[in-house]
Coordinates of C-alpha atoms in Angstrom, one line a residue:
M298 CA 19.5 82.7 10.7
H299 CA 17.3 81.9 13.7
V300 CA 13.8 82.1 12.4
P301 CA 11.4 83.7 14.9
D302 CA 7.8 82.8 15.4
G303 CA 5.4 84.2 12.9
F304 CA 7.6 84.2 9.8
I305 CA 6.3 80.8 8.6
D306 CA 2.7 79.6 8.9
A307 CA 1.5 76.8 11.2
P308 CA 1.0 74.1 8.6
T309 CA 4.5 74.6 7.1
S310 CA 6.0 74.8 10.6
A311 CA 4.3 71.5 11.4
V312 CA 5.7 69.8 8.3
T313 CA 9.2 71.0 9.0
G314 CA 8.7 69.8 12.6
V315 CA 8.0 66.3 11.2
V316 CA 11.0 66.5 8.9
A317 CA 13.2 67.6 11.8
A318 CA 11.9 64.8 14.1
G319 CA 12.5 62.2 11.4
A320 CA 16.1 63.5 10.9
L321 CA 16.8 63.5 14.6
A322 CA 15.6 59.9 14.9
V323 CA 17.9 58.8 12.0
S324 CA 20.7 60.9 13.5
L325 CA 20.3 59.2 16.9
R326 CA 20.8 55.8 15.3
G327 CA 23.6 57.0 13.1
A328 CA 25.5 58.8 15.9
R329 CA 25.7 55.5 17.8
R330 CA 28.0 54.3 15.0
E331 CA 30.1 57.5 15.0
L332 CA 30.6 57.9 18.7
D333 CA 32.9 55.9 21.0
E334 CA 34.5 56.5 24.4
R335 CA 37.1 58.9 22.8
T336 CA 34.8 61.0 20.6
A337 CA 31.6 61.2 22.8
P338 CA 33.2 63.9 25.1
L339 CA 34.3 65.8 22.0
A340 CA 30.8 65.9 20.7
G341 CA 29.4 67.6 23.8
L342 CA 32.3 70.1 23.6
V343 CA 31.5 70.8 20.0
A344 CA 28.0 71.7 20.9
A345 CA 29.2 74.1 23.6
F346 CA 31.7 75.7 21.3
I347 CA 29.1 76.3 18.6
F348 CA 26.9 77.9 21.2
A349 CA 29.7 80.2 22.2
V350 CA 30.9 81.2 18.8
Q351 CA 27.3 81.9 17.6
M352 CA 27.3 84.7 20.2
L353 CA 30.1 86.4 18.3
N354 CA 28.4 88.3 15.5
F355 CA 30.9 89.7 13.0
P356 CA 30.2 92.6 10.5
V357 CA 29.7 91.5 6.9
A358 CA 28.2 94.6 5.2
A359 CA 26.8 98.0 6.1
G360 CA 24.5 97.5 9.0
T361 CA 24.5 93.7 8.8
S362 CA 26.3 91.0 10.8
G363 CA 26.7 87.3 10.7
H364 CA 27.6 84.4 13.0
L365 CA 28.6 80.8 12.8
L366 CA 26.0 78.2 11.9
G367 CA 28.2 75.3 12.8
G368 CA 26.9 72.5 10.7
A369 CA 30.0 72.0 8.7
L370 CA 32.3 72.4 11.7
A371 CA 30.4 69.7 13.7
A372 CA 30.1 67.3 10.7
I373 CA 33.8 67.4 10.0
L374 CA 34.9 67.1 13.7
V375 CA 32.4 64.4 15.0
G376 CA 30.5 63.1 11.9
P377 CA 27.3 64.1 10.1
F378 CA 24.8 62.3 12.2
T379 CA 26.3 63.6 15.5
A380 CA 26.5 67.1 13.9
V381 CA 22.8 67.2 13.4
L382 CA 22.3 66.4 17.1
C383 CA 25.0 69.0 18.1
V384 CA 23.4 71.9 16.3
S385 CA 19.9 70.8 17.4
V386 CA 21.0 70.8 21.0
V387 CA 22.3 74.3 20.6
L388 CA 19.1 75.5 18.9
L389 CA 17.0 74.0 21.6
M390 CA 19.0 75.7 24.4
Q391 CA 18.8 79.0 22.5
G392 CA 15.1 78.8 22.0
V393 CA 14.1 77.7 25.4
L394 CA 16.5 79.6 27.6
F395 CA 17.5 82.7 25.6
A396 CA 14.4 83.3 23.4
D397 CA 16.5 83.1 20.3
G398 CA 14.6 81.4 17.5
G399 CA 10.9 80.8 17.8
L400 CA 9.6 77.7 19.5
T401 CA 6.9 77.1 16.9
A402 CA 9.7 77.6 14.4
L403 CA 12.0 75.1 16.0
G404 CA 11.3 72.6 13.2
V405 CA 12.2 75.2 10.6
N406 CA 15.4 76.1 12.4
I407 CA 16.5 72.5 12.9
T408 CA 15.7 71.7 9.2
D409 CA 17.6 74.8 8.0
M410 CA 20.5 75.2 10.4
A411 CA 21.1 71.6 11.5
I412 CA 20.1 69.4 8.6
V413 CA 20.7 71.4 5.5
T414 CA 24.1 72.8 6.6
T415 CA 25.3 69.4 7.7
V416 CA 24.1 67.4 4.6
V417 CA 25.4 70.0 2.1
S418 CA 28.7 70.7 3.8
Y419 CA 29.6 67.0 4.5
A420 CA 28.8 66.1 0.9
V421 CA 31.0 68.9 -0.4
F422 CA 33.7 68.0 2.1
R423 CA 33.8 64.3 1.1
G424 CA 33.7 65.2 -2.6
L425 CA 36.7 67.4 -2.2
L426 CA 38.7 64.9 -0.2
A427 CA 38.1 62.3 -3.0
V428 CA 40.1 64.5 -5.4
L429 CA 42.6 66.3 -3.1
P430 CA 45.9 64.8 -1.9
R431 CA 45.4 62.6 1.1
K432 CA 47.1 65.0 3.5
R433 CA 46.0 66.9 6.7
R434 CA 46.1 70.2 4.8
S435 CA 43.5 68.9 2.5
V436 CA 41.1 68.5 5.4
T437 CA 41.5 72.1 6.3
V438 CA 41.0 73.2 2.7
A439 CA 38.0 71.0 2.2
S440 CA 36.5 72.3 5.5
F441 CA 36.8 75.9 4.3
V442 CA 35.0 75.3 1.0
A443 CA 32.3 73.1 2.6
A444 CA 31.5 75.7 5.3
L445 CA 31.5 78.4 2.7
V446 CA 28.9 76.6 0.6
S447 CA 26.7 75.5 3.6
V448 CA 25.6 79.0 4.5
P449 CA 24.1 80.2 1.2
A450 CA 22.6 76.7 1.0
A451 CA 20.8 77.4 4.2
A452 CA 19.7 80.7 2.8
V453 CA 18.2 78.9 -0.2
A454 CA 16.5 76.4 2.1
F455 CA 14.9 79.3 4.1
T456 CA 13.8 80.9 0.9
L457 CA 12.1 77.7 -0.3
I458 CA 10.4 77.3 3.0
Y459 CA 9.2 80.9 2.9
A460 CA 7.9 80.4 -0.6
V461 CA 5.7 77.6 0.7
G462 CA 4.6 79.0 4.0
G463 CA 5.6 82.6 4.4
T464 CA 3.1 84.8 6.3
T465 CA 3.7 88.0 4.3
D466 CA 3.3 88.8 0.7
V467 CA 6.8 89.5 -0.4
S468 CA 8.3 88.6 -3.8
I469 CA 10.3 85.4 -3.5
G470 CA 12.8 86.7 -6.1
K471 CA 13.6 89.6 -3.8
V472 CA 13.9 87.4 -0.8
A473 CA 16.1 85.0 -2.6
T474 CA 18.4 87.7 -3.9
A475 CA 18.8 89.4 -0.6
M476 CA 19.2 86.2 1.5
I477 CA 21.7 84.5 -0.8
G478 CA 23.7 87.7 -1.4
V479 CA 24.3 88.5 2.3
H480 CA 24.8 84.9 3.3
V481 CA 27.5 84.4 0.7
L482 CA 29.4 87.0 2.7
I483 CA 28.5 85.4 6.0
G484 CA 29.7 82.1 4.5
I485 CA 33.2 83.5 4.3
G486 CA 33.3 84.1 8.0
E487 CA 31.9 80.7 8.6
A488 CA 34.6 79.2 6.4
V489 CA 37.4 81.0 8.2
I490 CA 36.2 80.0 11.6
T491 CA 35.6 76.4 10.5
A492 CA 38.9 76.0 8.8
L493 CA 40.9 77.5 11.7
T494 CA 39.1 75.3 14.3
V495 CA 39.4 72.1 12.2
G496 CA 43.0 72.9 11.4
A497 CA 43.9 73.4 15.1
V498 CA 42.3 70.1 16.2
V499 CA 43.8 68.2 13.3
A500 CA 47.2 69.5 14.2
V501 CA 47.1 68.0 17.7
R502 CA 44.7 65.1 17.6
P503 CA 43.9 64.1 14.0
D504 CA 42.7 60.7 15.3
L505 CA 39.7 62.4 16.9
V506 CA 38.6 64.3 13.8
H507 CA 35.9 62.3 12.0
G508 CA 36.7 63.9 8.6
A509 CA 40.4 63.0 8.9
R510 CA 40.0 59.3 9.4
G511 CA 41.7 57.1 6.9
L512 CA 43.6 60.0 5.3
R513 CA 47.1 58.7 6.0
Q514 CA 48.6 57.0 3.0
R515 CA 50.3 53.7 3.5
L516 CA 54.1 54.0 2.9
R517 CA 55.1 52.2 -0.3
L518 CA 58.5 50.6 -0.9
R519 CA 60.2 49.6 -4.2
V520 CA 61.2 46.0 -4.0
N521 CA 62.7 44.3 -7.0
G522 CA 61.4 47.1 -9.2
A523 CA 57.8 46.9 -7.9
L524 CA 56.0 49.1 -5.4
V525 CA 54.6 47.3 -2.4
D526 CA 52.9 48.5 0.8
A527 CA 55.2 48.9 3.7
P528 CA 54.2 47.0 6.9
A529 CA 51.9 48.9 9.2
P530 CA 53.6 50.5 12.3
T531 CA 53.5 48.2 15.3
A532 CA 52.7 51.0 17.7
P533 CA 50.5 54.2 17.2
V534 CA 52.2 57.5 17.0
A535 CA 52.0 59.3 20.4
A536 CA 49.4 62.1 20.5
R537 CA 50.7 65.6 20.9
T538 CA 47.8 66.5 23.2
S539 CA 45.8 64.3 25.6
R540 CA 42.0 64.1 25.2
R541 CA 41.6 65.6 28.6
T542 CA 43.8 68.6 27.8
L543 CA 42.0 69.1 24.5
W544 CA 38.6 69.0 26.2
V545 CA 39.6 71.4 29.0
T546 CA 41.2 73.8 26.5
G547 CA 38.1 73.7 24.3
L548 CA 35.8 74.3 27.2
V549 CA 37.9 77.2 28.6
T550 CA 38.0 78.7 25.1
S551 CA 34.2 78.5 24.8
L552 CA 33.7 80.1 28.2
V553 CA 36.1 82.9 27.4
L554 CA 34.4 83.5 24.0
A555 CA 30.9 83.5 25.4
G556 CA 31.7 85.2 28.7
F557 CA 34.1 87.9 27.6
V558 CA 34.7 88.2 23.9
S559 CA 31.0 88.2 23.1
F560 CA 30.7 91.7 24.6
Y561 CA 32.6 93.0 21.7
A562 CA 30.5 91.3 19.0
S563 CA 28.8 93.3 16.4
A564 CA 25.4 94.7 17.5
N565 CA 24.1 94.9 13.9
P566 CA 21.2 92.6 13.0
D567 CA 22.2 89.4 11.4
G568 CA 21.5 88.5 7.8
L569 CA 18.0 87.2 8.2
E570 CA 17.0 90.0 10.6
K571 CA 18.3 92.6 8.2
V572 CA 16.5 91.0 5.1
A573 CA 13.3 90.5 7.1
H574 CA 13.2 94.1 8.2
D575 CA 14.1 95.5 4.8
K576 CA 11.7 93.3 2.8
G577 CA 8.9 93.3 5.3
I578 CA 9.1 89.6 6.2
D579 CA 8.9 90.4 9.9
K580 CA 5.4 92.1 9.8
K581 CA 3.8 89.2 11.5
E582 CA 6.6 88.2 13.8
G583 CA 5.1 86.9 17.1
K584 CA 6.2 87.4 20.7
H585 CA 8.5 84.7 21.8
A586 CA 7.0 82.2 24.2
A587 CA 10.2 82.3 26.3
S588 CA 10.5 86.1 26.3
G589 CA 10.1 86.1 30.1
S590 CA 13.0 83.8 30.6
P591 CA 15.6 85.1 33.1
L592 CA 18.2 84.7 30.3
A593 CA 16.1 86.1 27.4
D594 CA 18.2 88.1 24.8
Y595 CA 21.4 86.7 26.3
G596 CA 21.3 88.7 29.5
V597 CA 20.7 87.8 33.1
K598 CA 17.5 89.3 34.5
D599 CA 17.9 92.0 37.2
I600 CA 21.7 92.5 36.5
S601 CA 22.0 96.1 35.2
D602 CA 25.6 96.0 34.1
A603 CA 25.5 94.9 30.4
R604 CA 29.0 93.4 30.4
L605 CA 28.4 91.3 33.5
S606 CA 24.8 90.3 32.4
G607 CA 25.8 89.2 29.0
G608 CA 29.0 87.5 30.2
L609 CA 27.1 85.5 32.8
A610 CA 24.4 84.5 30.3
G611 CA 27.1 83.3 27.9
V612 CA 28.9 81.2 30.6
I613 CA 25.6 79.7 31.7
G614 CA 24.7 78.9 28.1
V615 CA 28.0 77.2 27.5
G616 CA 27.6 75.2 30.8
V617 CA 24.0 74.1 30.1
T618 CA 24.8 73.2 26.5
V619 CA 27.9 71.1 27.3
V620 CA 26.0 69.3 30.0
A621 CA 23.0 68.6 27.8
G622 CA 25.1 67.7 24.8
S623 CA 27.4 65.4 26.8
A624 CA 24.4 63.7 28.5
V625 CA 22.9 62.9 25.0
F626 CA 26.2 61.6 23.5
W627 CA 27.3 59.6 26.5
A628 CA 23.8 57.9 26.5
L629 CA 24.3 57.1 22.8
R630 CA 27.8 55.8 23.5
R631 CA 26.4 53.5 26.2
R632 CA 23.7 52.2 23.8
R633 CA 26.4 51.4 21.3
S634 CA 28.4 49.5 24.0
D635 CA 25.2 47.6 24.9
D636 CA 24.6 46.8 21.2
V637 CA 28.1 45.2 20.8
S638 CA 28.2 43.5 24.2
P639 CA 28.8 39.7 24.2
V640 CA 25.2 39.0 25.2
N641 CA 23.9 40.8 22.1
T642 CA 26.5 39.4 19.7
G643 CA 26.2 35.9 20.9
V644 CA 29.8 35.6 21.9

């Protein structure tokens, strides 16, 4: 759903840019409350993982493919404010280095793929957890539904943006029907990937999953016919996997997905590309400002072997994204530490 340059007119792109900038400012402040020394490294890894999995287009219908958007996955793992930043880092890397998603449309893409998916999915996720049993399995179930809903929600958001500032004269009804229809199917793939990933992390380190915090119910004992809360355990339960092991495993998985598995991804156009071509939305698509990048179109310039070129581009993308994301989140963590230091608290 990366919107290219030329789909949306300049005034509307500017407005979405302002919206995106405002949301990023709010998210920078909010992420300082979500991140600590344990979760900041995970946030950088989440950004790299989203980048890698977005390279894995999967078939959803005849001649159409889809890929992970990642808003729901990031929101559940590291929190909604941090999730907006994670997806935005990915979109920036893709636009600048790989010519994927227009630079003038960066505000549109952040609004649609980072903000809308995160807000909608996290609202659905929290709503479901409020009524489901307080168990780890509920986190996985809620993440599936939240991710499933987030993708057609992004399709609706794009349709609304196109209705305001589309550069071609295409019936909004036709755009909405086509976009929502195909993205419901893509949402199933998004839901499966999100649920599997969240379930895997919850199984080994539930304490690091933002969406799983506070789920464990206090044991209750019957004393003299009345139920009372049992005393809290004096020592935490040992983690099944260390943070370092989880981080290394996640990074290696991302590198393998981007560097090797991506070669076998579907070559069919994704949902937006297919709808844009079929409905004529792409008539005024502009040339990407980064089309001359050595990594444009997810290949390394001057390397003729397609497998090697794409694999190297994927590995470079994962590396750059994890470094950029980690730098942002470590800086925010340090700001949080400064804010609660004895000097600032008056202690």
